[in-house]
Amino acid sequence: MTKKQTVRSFEYKNDYLYIILRQVPEEGAQAYLYCSGINISRFDPVCWGKAGICSNPAFKGLQLLRADVAALCRTIVDEKLKIRPNCAARTMIRDIEPILRCAQKTGLAIEACLFIGSSAIRRYAEDWTIDTLLRHTEESVTFAVREGLPVMYVNEDTIRADPGTVSRLYSTAIGFGAERVCVTDTVGHATPHGAAALVRHVAAVVRDSGAEVGIDWHGHRDRGLDLASTLAAVSAGATRVHGCALGIGERAGNTPMDLILVNLKLLGWIDNDLTRLPEYCRLVAEGCHVPIPPNYPVVGSDAYETGTGVHAAAVIKAIRRGDAWLADRVYSGVPASDFGLRQRIRVGPMSGRSNVIFWLEDRGIEPKEDIVSRIFDAAKRSDRLLEDAEIAALARPPRRVARAGRRARGAGKVARSAGGRRPARRASARASRAAVRRSARSHR
């Protein structure tokens, strides 16, 4: 090696490990020496858990996650499910490689959702430049496309990024082969008007590219505008929107998948059979340990309950006419039958007598005047809707009548068999109370 030759060297070191890659010119231009090691004193406490090496929950979590992803993909293949899976990854090759391995093992085309932040506030926090974002975008999309993965490029926090940055990033991703682009409201900042304007801007970028590229919308509910913004995005040109069952997600949650489906059906944009939607929501609530609030739209326990007299009377009239379509809509903007449910008439302080009569008839109980009055009076005294078990108890004969009859029949027996015991017991009790009072006075 002459003095003019330089040796290329790459090193990475931190408190836990080191990696050194150094060129060896004597062995050829492409020859390198690789050396790495770990700091046992630092790495060992992290790696070990109660059950031994690599049993730390962090390591176990990664192993279980990979196993779960593989199991999901195998199930989709084996059961021939009509599901197109995708998996999120940062715009880094090391994040994409596990997706690629899983796709190769299962033979399933897994869409790689490659995301990177773009808003000014995120760039400031990370000390990123636009060139950094463009470089990561180019490298990651190029690698995934070359390896045969379908790519959706996700511009995180798009809603707070400037239009120029948005245009450059999406144009770059599309130019290197992304099949879809995702517009995101990562922090729930968008209003419906803003969501629509942003989607239209991205749609213009896609048109200018000349490529056939789909547009996704991903929303969050931090301001409670998630569902309205999602519908606005669809109106503006989004061809796929994201949601989570019951809105379960980061912070205040994501747009609820169930309510997206409900509204798309009501708007006539889809015609899917959604009669099993409540079952889907109940399974998710049980599996994720997230109770469904009683007043949650459509699938909440109160969603189709009517207790107010005027409202219930209109529903009951429609039912008595045999018009199920009318009964399902006269006081409901979301027909219960479309989702495998039915209207329920409840009884409470705001109810009329017609509520009580219908409740009884619906359960095969003759609505006698005394029963109706007893239930109606109890409802008016209540500060809430009566439960079915409470109404059923009121529909039975009053207990006090039965008790009075039993006391009358047993009075003679008590007198004959008890003799003077009861008076004696009462006298003994009075004497005890008097003794306690005398004792209290003597201690004053």
CSV table of C-alpha atoms in Angstrom, one decimal:
chain,number,residue,atom,x,y,z
A,1,MET,CA,0.0,0.0,0.0
A,2,THR,CA,1.5,3.4,-1.0
A,3,LYS,CA,1.3,6.4,1.2
A,4,LYS,CA,-1.3,8.0,-1.2
A,5,GLN,CA,-3.8,5.2,-0.6
A,6,THR,CA,-6.5,5.9,2.0
A,7,VAL,CA,-8.3,3.4,4.0
A,8,ARG,CA,-12.1,3.8,4.3
A,9,SER,CA,-13.4,3.1,7.7
A,10,PHE,CA,-17.0,3.1,9.2
A,11,GLU,CA,-17.6,3.0,12.9
A,12,TYR,CA,-20.6,3.0,15.1
A,13,LYS,CA,-20.3,3.0,18.9
A,14,ASN,CA,-22.6,3.6,21.9
A,15,ASP,CA,-22.7,2.5,25.5
A,16,TYR,CA,-24.0,-1.0,24.6
A,17,LEU,CA,-22.2,-2.1,21.4
A,18,TYR,CA,-19.7,-1.2,18.7
A,19,ILE,CA,-19.5,-2.0,15.0
A,20,ILE,CA,-16.3,-1.3,12.9
A,21,LEU,CA,-16.1,-1.8,9.1
A,22,ARG,CA,-12.6,-1.1,7.7
A,23,GLN,CA,-11.3,-1.4,4.2
A,24,VAL,CA,-8.4,-3.9,3.5
A,25,PRO,CA,-6.7,-2.6,0.2
A,26,GLU,CA,-4.2,-5.5,0.2
A,27,GLU,CA,-7.0,-8.0,-0.4
A,28,GLY,CA,-8.7,-6.0,-3.1
A,29,ALA,CA,-10.9,-2.9,-3.6
A,30,GLN,CA,-14.0,-4.6,-2.2
A,31,ALA,CA,-12.4,-6.3,0.8
A,32,TYR,CA,-13.4,-5.1,4.2
A,33,LEU,CA,-12.7,-6.2,7.8
A,34,TYR,CA,-15.7,-6.4,10.0
A,35,CYS,CA,-15.5,-6.3,13.8
A,36,SER,CA,-18.2,-5.9,16.4
A,37,GLY,CA,-18.8,-6.4,20.1
A,38,ILE,CA,-21.0,-5.7,23.1
A,39,ASN,CA,-20.5,-4.2,26.5
A,40,ILE,CA,-21.6,-7.1,28.6
A,41,SER,CA,-21.9,-5.1,31.8
A,42,ARG,CA,-24.5,-2.8,30.1
A,43,PHE,CA,-26.2,-5.2,27.7
A,44,ASP,CA,-26.6,-8.1,30.2
A,45,PRO,CA,-29.1,-6.4,32.6
A,46,VAL,CA,-31.2,-5.3,29.6
A,47,CYS,CA,-31.2,-8.7,27.9
A,48,TRP,CA,-31.9,-10.9,30.9
A,49,GLY,CA,-35.2,-11.4,32.5
A,50,LYS,CA,-36.6,-13.6,35.3
A,51,ALA,CA,-36.6,-16.7,33.0
A,52,GLY,CA,-33.1,-16.3,31.6
A,53,ILE,CA,-31.4,-14.9,28.6
A,54,CYS,CA,-33.6,-12.9,26.2
A,55,SER,CA,-36.7,-13.2,28.4
A,56,ASN,CA,-36.9,-9.5,28.9
A,57,PRO,CA,-40.4,-8.4,28.0
A,58,ALA,CA,-39.1,-6.0,25.3
A,59,PHE,CA,-37.4,-8.9,23.5
A,60,LYS,CA,-40.3,-11.2,24.1
A,61,GLY,CA,-42.7,-8.6,22.8
A,62,LEU,CA,-40.8,-8.3,19.5
A,63,GLN,CA,-40.8,-12.1,19.1
A,64,LEU,CA,-44.5,-12.4,19.8
A,65,LEU,CA,-45.3,-9.5,17.5
A,66,ARG,CA,-43.5,-11.2,14.6
A,67,ALA,CA,-45.2,-14.5,15.4
A,68,ASP,CA,-48.6,-12.8,15.5
A,69,VAL,CA,-48.0,-11.1,12.1
A,70,ALA,CA,-46.9,-14.3,10.5
A,71,ALA,CA,-49.9,-16.2,12.0
A,72,LEU,CA,-52.4,-13.6,10.7
A,73,CYS,CA,-50.9,-13.8,7.2
A,74,ARG,CA,-51.0,-17.6,7.2
A,75,THR,CA,-54.7,-17.5,8.3
A,76,ILE,CA,-55.5,-15.1,5.5
A,77,VAL,CA,-53.9,-17.5,3.0
A,78,ASP,CA,-55.2,-20.8,4.5
A,79,GLU,CA,-58.8,-19.5,4.9
A,80,LYS,CA,-58.8,-17.7,1.6
A,81,LEU,CA,-60.0,-14.5,3.3
A,82,LYS,CA,-60.8,-11.5,1.2
A,83,ILE,CA,-58.4,-9.3,3.1
A,84,ARG,CA,-55.5,-7.2,1.7
A,85,PRO,CA,-53.0,-6.9,4.6
A,86,ASN,CA,-50.7,-4.0,5.1
A,87,CYS,CA,-48.0,-3.3,7.7
A,88,ALA,CA,-46.5,0.0,8.8
A,89,ALA,CA,-42.8,0.7,8.7
A,90,ARG,CA,-40.6,3.7,9.0
A,91,THR,CA,-38.9,4.8,5.8
A,92,MET,CA,-35.9,2.6,6.7
A,93,ILE,CA,-34.7,-0.5,5.0
A,94,ARG,CA,-34.3,-2.3,8.3
A,95,ASP,CA,-38.0,-1.8,9.1
A,96,ILE,CA,-39.0,-3.1,5.6
A,97,GLU,CA,-37.0,-6.3,5.7
A,98,PRO,CA,-39.2,-8.1,8.3
A,99,ILE,CA,-42.3,-7.3,6.1
A,100,LEU,CA,-40.5,-8.8,3.1
A,101,ARG,CA,-39.5,-11.9,5.0
A,102,CYS,CA,-43.1,-12.5,6.2
A,103,ALA,CA,-44.4,-12.0,2.6
A,104,GLN,CA,-41.9,-14.4,1.3
A,105,LYS,CA,-42.7,-17.1,3.9
A,106,THR,CA,-46.4,-16.9,3.5
A,107,GLY,CA,-46.7,-16.0,-0.2
A,108,LEU,CA,-48.9,-13.1,0.6
A,109,ALA,CA,-48.5,-9.7,-0.9
A,110,ILE,CA,-48.3,-7.4,2.2
A,111,GLU,CA,-48.6,-3.7,1.5
A,112,ALA,CA,-45.7,-1.8,3.0
A,113,CYS,CA,-47.0,1.4,4.6
A,114,LEU,CA,-43.8,3.5,4.7
A,115,PHE,CA,-44.2,6.6,6.9
A,116,ILE,CA,-42.2,9.7,7.7
A,117,GLY,CA,-43.2,12.9,9.4
A,118,SER,CA,-43.4,16.1,7.3
A,119,SER,CA,-44.8,19.0,9.3
A,120,ALA,CA,-42.6,21.9,10.3
A,121,ILE,CA,-43.1,21.2,14.0
A,122,ARG,CA,-42.0,17.5,13.5
A,123,ARG,CA,-39.0,18.5,11.4
A,124,TYR,CA,-37.9,21.0,14.1
A,125,ALA,CA,-38.2,18.4,16.8
A,126,GLU,CA,-36.2,15.8,14.9
A,127,ASP,CA,-33.7,18.3,13.3
A,128,TRP,CA,-34.7,17.1,9.9
A,129,THR,CA,-34.3,18.9,6.6
A,130,ILE,CA,-36.4,18.5,3.5
A,131,ASP,CA,-33.5,16.8,1.8
A,132,THR,CA,-33.4,14.3,4.6
A,133,LEU,CA,-37.1,13.4,4.1
A,134,LEU,CA,-36.6,13.2,0.3
A,135,ARG,CA,-33.6,10.9,0.7
A,136,HIS,CA,-35.4,8.5,3.1
A,137,THR,CA,-38.4,8.5,0.8
A,138,GLU,CA,-36.4,7.6,-2.2
A,139,GLU,CA,-34.3,4.9,-0.5
A,140,SER,CA,-37.2,3.1,1.2
A,141,VAL,CA,-39.7,3.2,-1.7
A,142,THR,CA,-37.0,2.0,-4.2
A,143,PHE,CA,-36.0,-0.9,-1.9
A,144,ALA,CA,-39.6,-2.1,-1.3
A,145,VAL,CA,-40.6,-1.8,-4.9
A,146,ARG,CA,-37.5,-3.6,-6.1
A,147,GLU,CA,-38.2,-6.5,-3.7
A,148,GLY,CA,-41.8,-6.8,-5.0
A,149,LEU,CA,-43.7,-5.2,-2.1
A,150,PRO,CA,-46.7,-3.0,-2.9
A,151,VAL,CA,-46.1,0.4,-1.3
A,152,MET,CA,-48.3,3.0,0.3
A,153,TYR,CA,-46.3,6.1,1.1
A,154,VAL,CA,-47.6,7.7,4.3
A,155,ASN,CA,-46.9,11.4,4.8
A,156,GLU,CA,-47.3,11.6,8.6
A,157,ASP,CA,-49.0,14.8,10.0
A,158,THR,CA,-49.8,15.9,6.4
A,159,ILE,CA,-52.5,18.3,7.7
A,160,ARG,CA,-49.9,20.5,9.4
A,161,ALA,CA,-47.3,20.4,6.6
A,162,ASP,CA,-47.0,23.2,4.0
A,163,PRO,CA,-48.3,22.5,0.5
A,164,GLY,CA,-44.9,22.7,-1.1
A,165,THR,CA,-43.4,20.0,1.1
A,166,VAL,CA,-46.4,17.8,0.6
A,167,SER,CA,-46.2,18.1,-3.2
A,168,ARG,CA,-42.4,17.3,-3.2
A,169,LEU,CA,-42.7,14.3,-1.0
A,170,TYR,CA,-45.6,12.7,-2.7
A,171,SER,CA,-44.2,13.3,-6.2
A,172,THR,CA,-40.9,11.7,-5.1
A,173,ALA,CA,-42.7,8.6,-3.7
A,174,ILE,CA,-44.9,8.2,-6.8
A,175,GLY,CA,-41.9,8.7,-9.0
A,176,PHE,CA,-40.1,5.7,-7.4
A,177,GLY,CA,-43.1,3.4,-7.6
A,178,ALA,CA,-45.5,4.0,-4.7
A,179,GLU,CA,-49.0,2.6,-5.7
A,180,ARG,CA,-50.9,4.6,-3.0
A,181,VAL,CA,-50.3,7.7,-1.0
A,182,CYS,CA,-51.8,8.3,2.4
A,183,VAL,CA,-52.9,11.7,3.6
A,184,THR,CA,-52.9,11.8,7.4
A,185,ASP,CA,-54.4,13.8,10.3
A,186,THR,CA,-52.0,12.3,12.8
A,187,VAL,CA,-52.9,14.6,15.7
A,188,GLY,CA,-56.6,15.1,15.0
A,189,HIS,CA,-56.1,18.7,14.0
A,190,ALA,CA,-58.2,18.8,10.8
A,191,THR,CA,-61.6,20.3,10.3
A,192,PRO,CA,-63.8,18.8,7.5
A,193,HIS,CA,-63.2,21.8,5.3
A,194,GLY,CA,-59.4,21.5,5.8
A,195,ALA,CA,-59.4,17.7,5.2
A,196,ALA,CA,-61.3,18.1,1.9
A,197,ALA,CA,-58.9,20.9,0.7
A,198,LEU,CA,-55.8,18.8,1.5
A,199,VAL,CA,-57.1,15.7,-0.3
A,200,ARG,CA,-57.9,17.9,-3.4
A,201,HIS,CA,-54.4,19.2,-3.3
A,202,VAL,CA,-52.9,15.7,-3.2
A,203,ALA,CA,-55.3,14.6,-5.9
A,204,ALA,CA,-53.8,17.3,-8.1
A,205,VAL,CA,-50.3,16.0,-7.4
A,206,VAL,CA,-51.4,12.5,-8.4
A,207,ARG,CA,-53.0,13.8,-11.6
A,208,ASP,CA,-49.8,15.7,-12.5
A,209,SER,CA,-47.7,12.6,-12.1
A,210,GLY,CA,-49.7,10.8,-14.7
A,211,ALA,CA,-49.7,7.6,-12.6
A,212,GLU,CA,-52.6,5.5,-11.4
A,213,VAL,CA,-52.2,6.0,-7.7
A,214,GLY,CA,-54.8,5.6,-5.0
A,215,ILE,CA,-55.4,8.2,-2.2
A,216,ASP,CA,-55.9,7.1,1.5
A,217,TRP,CA,-57.2,9.2,4.4
A,218,HIS,CA,-56.1,8.5,8.0
A,219,GLY,CA,-57.8,10.4,10.8
A,220,HIS,CA,-57.8,10.8,14.6
A,221,ARG,CA,-60.5,12.1,16.9
A,222,ASP,CA,-58.7,14.5,19.2
A,223,ARG,CA,-61.2,17.3,18.3
A,224,GLY,CA,-64.1,15.0,17.8
A,225,LEU,CA,-64.1,15.8,14.1
A,226,ASP,CA,-62.7,12.5,12.9
A,227,LEU,CA,-65.8,11.1,11.3
A,228,ALA,CA,-66.9,14.3,9.6
A,229,SER,CA,-63.4,14.9,8.3
A,230,THR,CA,-63.2,11.3,7.0
A,231,LEU,CA,-66.5,11.7,5.0
A,232,ALA,CA,-65.2,15.1,3.7
A,233,ALA,CA,-62.1,13.3,2.5
A,234,VAL,CA,-64.1,10.8,0.6
A,235,SER,CA,-66.2,13.5,-1.0
A,236,ALA,CA,-62.9,15.3,-2.1
A,237,GLY,CA,-61.4,12.2,-3.8
A,238,ALA,CA,-60.0,9.8,-1.2
A,239,THR,CA,-60.5,6.2,-2.5
A,240,ARG,CA,-59.7,4.4,0.8
A,241,VAL,CA,-60.2,5.6,4.4
A,242,HIS,CA,-58.8,4.2,7.6
A,243,GLY,CA,-60.6,3.4,10.9
A,244,CYS,CA,-60.5,1.2,14.0
A,245,ALA,CA,-63.3,-0.7,15.6
A,246,LEU,CA,-65.0,1.6,18.2
A,247,GLY,CA,-62.4,4.2,17.5
A,248,ILE,CA,-59.8,2.5,19.7
A,249,GLY,CA,-56.4,4.1,19.1
A,250,GLU,CA,-53.7,6.5,20.2
A,251,ARG,CA,-54.8,9.3,22.6
A,252,ALA,CA,-58.5,10.0,22.0
A,253,GLY,CA,-58.6,7.4,19.3
A,254,ASN,CA,-59.0,6.9,15.6
A,255,THR,CA,-62.0,7.3,13.4
A,256,PRO,CA,-64.4,4.5,14.3
A,257,MET,CA,-64.5,1.8,11.6
A,258,ASP,CA,-68.1,0.9,12.5
A,259,LEU,CA,-69.4,4.4,12.2
A,260,ILE,CA,-67.6,4.9,8.9
A,261,LEU,CA,-69.5,1.9,7.6
A,262,VAL,CA,-72.8,3.1,9.0
A,263,ASN,CA,-72.5,6.5,7.4
A,264,LEU,CA,-71.2,5.2,4.0
A,265,LYS,CA,-74.3,2.9,3.9
A,266,LEU,CA,-76.7,5.7,4.9
A,267,LEU,CA,-75.2,7.9,2.2
A,268,GLY,CA,-75.7,5.2,-0.4
A,269,TRP,CA,-71.9,5.0,-1.1
A,270,ILE,CA,-71.8,1.3,-0.1
A,271,ASP,CA,-74.5,-1.5,-0.1
A,272,ASN,CA,-72.8,-4.0,2.3
A,273,ASP,CA,-74.8,-6.2,4.6
A,274,LEU,CA,-74.0,-4.7,8.0
A,275,THR,CA,-76.4,-6.8,10.1
A,276,ARG,CA,-73.5,-8.4,12.0
A,277,LEU,CA,-71.8,-5.1,12.8
A,278,PRO,CA,-73.0,-5.1,16.4
A,279,GLU,CA,-71.5,-8.6,16.9
A,280,TYR,CA,-68.2,-7.3,15.5
A,281,CYS,CA,-68.2,-4.4,17.9
A,282,ARG,CA,-69.1,-6.6,20.9
A,283,LEU,CA,-66.2,-9.0,20.1
A,284,VAL,CA,-63.7,-6.1,19.9
A,285,ALA,CA,-65.0,-4.6,23.1
A,286,GLU,CA,-64.6,-7.9,24.9
A,287,GLY,CA,-61.2,-8.7,23.3
A,288,CYS,CA,-59.7,-5.2,23.9
A,289,HIS,CA,-61.4,-4.7,27.3
A,290,VAL,CA,-63.0,-1.4,26.1
A,291,PRO,CA,-66.7,-1.2,27.2
A,292,ILE,CA,-69.1,0.2,24.7
A,293,PRO,CA,-70.8,3.3,26.2
A,294,PRO,CA,-74.6,2.9,26.5
A,295,ASN,CA,-75.2,6.0,24.3
A,296,TYR,CA,-72.7,4.9,21.6
A,297,PRO,CA,-74.3,5.3,18.2
A,298,VAL,CA,-76.0,2.2,16.7
A,299,VAL,CA,-74.3,-0.5,18.9
A,300,GLY,CA,-74.7,1.2,22.3
A,301,SER,CA,-77.4,-0.4,24.5
A,302,ASP,CA,-79.4,2.9,24.5
A,303,ALA,CA,-79.1,3.6,20.8
A,304,TYR,CA,-82.6,2.3,19.8
A,305,GLU,CA,-84.4,2.7,23.2
A,306,THR,CA,-87.3,5.2,23.3
A,307,GLY,CA,-88.8,6.2,26.6
A,308,THR,CA,-90.4,9.6,26.0
A,309,GLY,CA,-94.1,9.4,25.6
A,310,VAL,CA,-94.6,11.4,22.4
A,311,HIS,CA,-91.8,9.5,20.6
A,312,ALA,CA,-92.8,6.1,21.8
A,313,ALA,CA,-96.5,6.8,20.9
A,314,ALA,CA,-95.5,7.4,17.2
A,315,VAL,CA,-93.4,4.3,17.1
A,316,ILE,CA,-96.1,2.2,18.7
A,317,LYS,CA,-98.7,3.5,16.2
A,318,ALA,CA,-96.5,2.5,13.3
A,319,ILE,CA,-96.0,-1.0,14.8
A,320,ARG,CA,-99.8,-1.5,15.4
A,321,ARG,CA,-100.3,-0.6,11.7
A,322,GLY,CA,-98.0,-3.4,10.8
A,323,ASP,CA,-95.6,-1.0,9.1
A,324,ALA,CA,-92.1,-2.1,10.3
A,325,TRP,CA,-90.4,0.3,7.8
A,326,LEU,CA,-92.2,3.3,9.3
A,327,ALA,CA,-91.7,2.1,12.9
A,328,ASP,CA,-87.9,1.9,12.3
A,329,ARG,CA,-87.7,5.5,11.0
A,330,VAL,CA,-90.4,7.7,12.5
A,331,TYR,CA,-88.2,8.6,15.4
A,332,SER,CA,-84.8,7.2,14.2
A,333,GLY,CA,-82.4,8.6,11.7
A,334,VAL,CA,-80.5,5.3,11.6
A,335,PRO,CA,-82.8,2.3,10.9
A,336,ALA,CA,-82.1,-0.4,13.4
A,337,SER,CA,-83.0,-3.2,11.0
A,338,ASP,CA,-80.2,-2.3,8.7
A,339,PHE,CA,-77.8,-3.3,11.4
A,340,GLY,CA,-79.6,-6.4,12.7
A,341,LEU,CA,-81.3,-4.6,15.6
A,342,ARG,CA,-84.8,-3.4,16.6
A,343,GLN,CA,-86.5,-0.5,18.3
A,344,ARG,CA,-87.2,-0.9,22.0
A,345,ILE,CA,-89.9,0.9,24.0
A,346,ARG,CA,-88.8,1.7,27.5
A,347,VAL,CA,-90.7,3.0,30.5
A,348,GLY,CA,-89.6,5.9,32.6
A,349,PRO,CA,-90.5,9.3,34.2
A,350,MET,CA,-91.1,10.9,30.7
A,351,SER,CA,-93.2,8.0,29.5
A,352,GLY,CA,-96.9,7.9,28.7
A,353,ARG,CA,-99.4,5.1,29.5
A,354,SER,CA,-99.0,3.8,26.0
A,355,ASN,CA,-95.4,2.9,26.8
A,356,VAL,CA,-96.6,0.7,29.6
A,357,ILE,CA,-99.4,-0.9,27.6
A,358,PHE,CA,-97.1,-1.7,24.7
A,359,TRP,CA,-94.4,-3.1,27.1
A,360,LEU,CA,-96.9,-5.5,28.6
A,361,GLU,CA,-98.5,-6.6,25.3
A,362,ASP,CA,-95.0,-7.2,23.8
A,363,ARG,CA,-94.4,-9.7,26.5
A,364,GLY,CA,-97.8,-11.4,26.4
A,365,ILE,CA,-99.1,-9.8,29.6
A,366,GLU,CA,-102.7,-8.5,29.6
A,367,PRO,CA,-102.6,-4.7,30.3
A,368,LYS,CA,-105.2,-4.6,33.1
A,369,GLU,CA,-105.9,-1.2,34.4
A,370,ASP,CA,-104.5,-1.8,37.9
A,371,ILE,CA,-101.3,-3.2,36.5
A,372,VAL,CA,-100.8,-0.3,34.1
A,373,SER,CA,-101.5,2.2,36.8
A,374,ARG,CA,-99.1,0.6,39.2
A,375,ILE,CA,-96.3,0.6,36.7
A,376,PHE,CA,-97.1,4.1,35.4
A,377,ASP,CA,-97.1,5.6,38.9
A,378,ALA,CA,-93.8,3.9,39.8
A,379,ALA,CA,-92.2,5.3,36.5
A,380,LYS,CA,-93.4,8.8,37.3
A,381,ARG,CA,-91.8,8.6,40.8
A,382,SER,CA,-88.5,7.3,39.3
A,383,ASP,CA,-85.6,9.5,38.2
A,384,ARG,CA,-84.5,7.0,35.5
A,385,LEU,CA,-85.8,4.4,33.0
A,386,LEU,CA,-87.1,1.3,34.8
A,387,GLU,CA,-85.3,-1.9,34.1
A,388,ASP,CA,-87.3,-4.8,32.6
A,389,ALA,CA,-87.0,-6.8,35.8
A,390,GLU,CA,-88.4,-4.0,37.8
A,391,ILE,CA,-91.4,-3.6,35.5
A,392,ALA,CA,-92.0,-7.4,35.5
A,393,ALA,CA,-92.0,-7.3,39.3
A,394,LEU,CA,-94.6,-4.5,39.3
A,395,ALA,CA,-96.7,-6.5,36.9
A,396,ARG,CA,-97.1,-9.3,39.4
A,397,PRO,CA,-99.7,-9.1,42.2
A,398,PRO,CA,-98.6,-6.8,45.1
A,399,ARG,CA,-96.8,-8.7,47.8
A,400,ARG,CA,-98.4,-6.9,50.6
A,401,VAL,CA,-101.8,-8.5,49.8
A,402,ALA,CA,-100.3,-12.0,49.9
A,403,ARG,CA,-98.6,-11.2,53.2
A,404,ALA,CA,-101.8,-9.9,54.7
A,405,GLY,CA,-103.6,-13.1,53.8
A,406,ARG,CA,-100.9,-15.2,55.3
A,407,ARG,CA,-100.9,-13.2,58.5
A,408,ALA,CA,-104.7,-13.6,58.8
A,409,ARG,CA,-104.6,-17.3,58.3
A,410,GLY,CA,-101.7,-17.8,60.8
A,411,ALA,CA,-103.0,-15.5,63.6
A,412,GLY,CA,-105.0,-18.2,65.4
A,413,LYS,CA,-102.1,-20.6,65.4
A,414,VAL,CA,-99.7,-18.0,66.8
A,415,ALA,CA,-102.1,-17.2,69.6
A,416,ARG,CA,-102.7,-20.8,70.5
A,417,SER,CA,-99.1,-22.1,70.3
A,418,ALA,CA,-97.1,-19.1,71.4
A,419,GLY,CA,-99.1,-18.4,74.5
A,420,GLY,CA,-97.6,-15.4,76.3
A,421,ARG,CA,-94.1,-15.6,74.8
A,422,ARG,CA,-94.4,-12.6,72.6
A,423,PRO,CA,-95.5,-10.2,75.3
A,424,ALA,CA,-92.8,-11.6,77.6
A,425,ARG,CA,-90.2,-11.0,75.0
A,426,ARG,CA,-91.4,-7.4,74.5
A,427,ALA,CA,-91.4,-6.8,78.3
A,428,SER,CA,-87.8,-8.2,78.5
A,429,ALA,CA,-86.7,-5.8,75.7
A,430,ARG,CA,-88.3,-2.9,77.5
A,431,ALA,CA,-86.5,-3.8,80.8
A,432,SER,CA,-83.2,-4.1,79.0
A,433,ARG,CA,-83.6,-0.6,77.4
A,434,ALA,CA,-84.5,0.9,80.8
A,435,ALA,CA,-81.4,-0.7,82.4
A,436,VAL,CA,-79.2,0.9,79.7
A,437,ARG,CA,-80.7,4.3,80.4
A,438,ARG,CA,-80.2,4.0,84.1
A,439,SER,CA,-76.6,2.9,83.6
A,440,ALA,CA,-76.0,5.9,81.3
A,441,ARG,CA,-77.5,8.3,83.9
A,442,SER,CA,-75.3,6.9,86.7
A,443,HIS,CA,-72.1,7.7,84.6
A,444,ARG,CA,-73.0,11.3,84.0
